[in-house]
Amino acid sequence: MDMTSLKQTSRRIGTNITCILSAGMAGSVRRIMKERKGNLGKDATSLYMLPSPISSHPGTMMNNQLGVPLRIPLSEEKIDQRLTQISQQFRHLFNSTVLLGITAFHRAGALISGSLQKDLRIPNFGSLVHSNLSAFKENPFELFGNRVELLVPICGLQQRHCSIEIISISYIGKMGIAITTDKALLSGPEELTMHMSDMFRTDLLETSTNISIN
């Protein structure tokens, strides 16, 4: 994936690369569903993973993760409208108190689970998992005071509950994307690559001059 084109598009539109990747993936899935005569009248649910805003201690083995539900507008036909809706959701997410509310809910669930000594689970949480991790030279990842030089994204799917998992990592100027999908949706990496490349090349990048995020 050409990062130069993505960065240029991001600056021109006025949104971040996470929103562009989410819109591109939504368009790719929508195109696959359309080819297979699927129902395009319903949207998908995305579980966006990000570090918890509270109770993250640098001495832990890994950052405390928080799952935030987002709507993926598969029912929207126009790419510019999908990107606008996704960008507005991210903007609302990071400028509201919803993160604190969700964190409090998860902490309460953990306390109840620990008190009852029983693992409490939500059986069905959505159809897409997306995690975006970023680190820079002035603020690298550290484990027990040691700088992490290599990040390996590990993708896993929960059977019958999630059809796509995406992990994009931007680490000291380098970007990697790991995608795991259910074979019922994508038969192999070739089909995913074809749809993603076609979406970014013919739809998103070429129409970016007409997209404006307010």
CSV table of C-alpha atoms in Angstrom, one decimal, residues 39-211:
chain,number,residue,atom,x,y,z
A,39,ASN,CA,-28.2,-7.5,1.9
A,40,LEU,CA,-26.7,-4.0,1.6
A,41,GLY,CA,-29.5,-2.4,3.7
A,42,LYS,CA,-27.7,-3.1,7.0
A,43,ASP,CA,-24.6,-1.7,8.5
A,44,ALA,CA,-21.7,-3.5,10.3
A,45,THR,CA,-20.5,-3.0,13.8
A,46,SER,CA,-16.8,-2.3,14.4
A,47,LEU,CA,-15.0,-2.8,17.7
A,48,TYR,CA,-12.2,-0.3,17.6
A,49,MET,CA,-9.4,-1.2,20.1
A,50,LEU,CA,-7.3,1.5,21.7
A,51,PRO,CA,-5.4,2.0,25.0
A,52,SER,CA,-7.5,2.7,28.0
A,53,PRO,CA,-7.5,6.4,29.0
A,54,ILE,CA,-7.1,5.4,32.7
A,55,SER,CA,-5.4,2.8,34.8
A,56,SER,CA,-2.6,2.2,32.2
A,57,HIS,CA,0.6,1.6,34.2
A,58,PRO,CA,4.0,1.6,32.4
A,59,GLY,CA,5.1,-1.4,34.4
A,60,THR,CA,2.4,-3.8,33.0
A,61,MET,CA,3.3,-6.3,30.3
A,62,MET,CA,1.0,-4.7,27.8
A,63,ASN,CA,-1.3,-1.6,27.5
A,64,ASN,CA,-4.8,-2.0,28.9
A,65,GLN,CA,-7.0,-2.2,25.9
A,66,LEU,CA,-10.5,-0.7,25.5
A,67,GLY,CA,-13.0,-1.8,22.9
A,68,VAL,CA,-15.2,1.0,21.5
A,69,PRO,CA,-18.1,0.1,19.2
A,70,LEU,CA,-18.4,2.1,15.9
A,71,ARG,CA,-20.8,1.8,13.0
A,72,ILE,CA,-19.4,0.9,9.6
A,73,PRO,CA,-21.9,2.4,7.1
A,74,LEU,CA,-22.1,-0.5,4.5
A,75,SER,CA,-25.5,0.7,3.5
A,76,GLU,CA,-24.1,4.0,2.3
A,77,GLU,CA,-23.3,3.8,-1.4
A,78,LYS,CA,-21.1,6.8,-1.8
A,79,ILE,CA,-17.5,6.6,-0.7
A,80,ASP,CA,-17.4,10.3,0.4
A,81,GLN,CA,-20.4,9.8,2.7
A,82,ARG,CA,-18.9,6.7,4.2
A,83,LEU,CA,-15.7,8.5,5.0
A,84,THR,CA,-17.5,11.5,6.4
A,85,GLN,CA,-19.7,9.4,8.7
A,86,ILE,CA,-16.7,7.4,9.9
A,87,SER,CA,-14.6,10.6,10.5
A,88,GLN,CA,-17.5,12.1,12.5
A,89,GLN,CA,-17.7,9.0,14.7
A,90,PHE,CA,-14.0,9.2,15.5
A,91,ARG,CA,-14.2,12.9,16.1
A,92,HIS,CA,-17.1,12.4,18.5
A,93,LEU,CA,-15.4,9.5,20.2
A,94,PHE,CA,-12.2,11.5,21.1
A,95,ASN,CA,-14.1,14.7,22.0
A,96,SER,CA,-16.6,13.2,24.4
A,97,THR,CA,-16.8,11.4,27.7
A,98,VAL,CA,-17.8,8.1,26.2
A,99,LEU,CA,-14.3,6.7,26.7
A,100,LEU,CA,-14.5,7.3,30.4
A,101,GLY,CA,-18.0,5.8,30.5
A,102,ILE,CA,-17.0,2.6,28.6
A,103,THR,CA,-13.8,2.3,30.7
A,104,ALA,CA,-15.9,2.5,33.9
A,105,PHE,CA,-18.2,-0.2,32.6
A,106,HIS,CA,-15.3,-2.5,31.8
A,107,ARG,CA,-13.7,-1.9,35.2
A,108,ALA,CA,-17.0,-2.6,37.0
A,109,GLY,CA,-17.4,-5.8,34.9
A,110,ALA,CA,-13.9,-6.9,35.9
A,111,LEU,CA,-14.5,-6.2,39.6
A,112,ILE,CA,-17.8,-8.2,39.5
A,113,SER,CA,-16.1,-11.0,37.6
A,114,GLY,CA,-13.2,-11.1,40.1
A,115,SER,CA,-15.6,-11.1,43.1
A,116,LEU,CA,-17.7,-13.9,41.7
A,117,GLN,CA,-14.7,-15.8,40.4
A,118,LYS,CA,-16.5,-16.2,37.2
A,119,ASP,CA,-15.5,-15.1,33.7
A,120,LEU,CA,-18.3,-12.9,32.3
A,121,ARG,CA,-18.5,-12.6,28.6
A,122,ILE,CA,-20.6,-10.9,26.0
A,123,PRO,CA,-21.4,-13.6,23.4
A,124,ASN,CA,-21.7,-11.4,20.3
A,125,PHE,CA,-19.9,-8.1,20.0
A,126,GLY,CA,-19.8,-7.2,16.3
A,127,SER,CA,-18.5,-8.0,12.9
A,128,LEU,CA,-15.2,-6.1,12.6
A,129,VAL,CA,-12.3,-5.5,15.0
A,130,HIS,CA,-9.8,-2.7,14.2
A,131,SER,CA,-6.8,-1.8,16.3
A,132,ASN,CA,-4.5,1.1,15.4
A,133,LEU,CA,-1.2,1.4,17.3
A,134,SER,CA,1.3,4.2,16.8
A,135,ALA,CA,4.7,5.1,18.4
A,136,PHE,CA,7.3,7.7,17.6
A,137,LYS,CA,11.0,8.1,18.2
A,138,GLU,CA,10.4,10.5,21.1
A,139,ASN,CA,7.8,8.2,22.7
A,140,PRO,CA,8.6,4.5,21.9
A,141,PHE,CA,7.0,1.4,23.4
A,142,GLU,CA,8.7,0.1,26.5
A,143,LEU,CA,8.4,-3.1,28.5
A,144,PHE,CA,9.9,-2.9,32.1
A,145,GLY,CA,12.0,0.0,31.0
A,146,ASN,CA,13.4,-1.7,27.9
A,147,ARG,CA,12.6,-0.2,24.4
A,148,VAL,CA,10.6,-2.4,22.1
A,149,GLU,CA,12.3,-2.7,18.7
A,150,LEU,CA,9.9,-5.2,17.0
A,151,LEU,CA,6.1,-5.3,17.1
A,152,VAL,CA,4.4,-8.4,15.8
A,153,PRO,CA,0.6,-8.0,15.3
A,154,ILE,CA,-1.2,-11.2,16.2
A,155,CYS,CA,-4.7,-11.5,14.6
A,156,GLY,CA,-7.3,-13.9,15.9
A,157,LEU,CA,-11.0,-14.3,15.3
A,158,GLN,CA,-13.7,-15.4,17.6
A,159,GLN,CA,-15.7,-18.1,15.8
A,160,ARG,CA,-19.2,-17.1,14.8
A,161,HIS,CA,-18.9,-13.7,16.3
A,162,CYS,CA,-16.4,-11.7,14.2
A,163,SER,CA,-15.6,-11.9,10.5
A,164,ILE,CA,-12.7,-9.5,10.1
A,165,GLU,CA,-9.9,-8.3,12.3
A,166,ILE,CA,-7.5,-5.5,11.3
A,167,ILE,CA,-4.4,-4.4,13.1
A,168,SER,CA,-2.5,-1.4,11.7
A,169,ILE,CA,0.8,-0.5,13.3
A,170,SER,CA,2.8,2.7,12.8
A,171,TYR,CA,6.1,2.4,14.6
A,172,ILE,CA,8.9,5.0,14.2
A,173,GLY,CA,8.1,5.8,10.6
A,174,LYS,CA,7.1,2.4,9.4
A,175,MET,CA,3.6,1.1,8.9
A,176,GLY,CA,2.3,-2.5,8.8
A,177,ILE,CA,-1.2,-3.9,8.4
A,178,ALA,CA,-2.3,-7.4,9.5
A,179,ILE,CA,-5.8,-8.6,8.4
A,180,THR,CA,-7.5,-11.8,9.4
A,181,THR,CA,-10.8,-12.7,7.8
A,182,ASP,CA,-13.3,-15.5,7.8
A,183,LYS,CA,-13.1,-17.6,4.7
A,184,ALA,CA,-16.8,-17.3,4.2
A,185,LEU,CA,-16.2,-13.6,3.4
A,186,LEU,CA,-12.8,-13.7,1.7
A,187,SER,CA,-11.4,-16.9,0.2
A,188,GLY,CA,-7.8,-15.8,0.4
A,189,PRO,CA,-5.3,-13.0,0.5
A,190,GLU,CA,-5.5,-12.5,-3.3
A,191,GLU,CA,-9.1,-11.5,-3.1
A,192,LEU,CA,-8.6,-9.2,-0.2
A,193,THR,CA,-5.6,-7.5,-1.9
A,194,MET,CA,-7.6,-7.1,-5.2
A,195,HIS,CA,-10.6,-5.5,-3.5
A,196,MET,CA,-8.5,-3.2,-1.2
A,197,SER,CA,-6.2,-2.0,-4.0
A,198,ASP,CA,-9.1,-1.4,-6.4
A,199,MET,CA,-11.0,0.5,-3.7
A,200,PHE,CA,-8.1,2.8,-2.9
A,201,ARG,CA,-7.1,3.3,-6.5
A,202,THR,CA,-10.4,3.8,-8.3
A,203,ASP,CA,-12.7,5.1,-5.6
A,204,LEU,CA,-10.9,6.7,-2.6
A,205,LEU,CA,-7.8,8.3,-4.1
A,206,GLU,CA,-9.3,9.5,-7.3
A,207,THR,CA,-12.4,11.0,-5.7
A,208,SER,CA,-10.5,12.5,-2.7
A,209,THR,CA,-10.5,16.0,-4.3
A,210,ASN,CA,-14.3,16.1,-4.0
A,211,ILE,CA,-14.3,15.0,-0.3
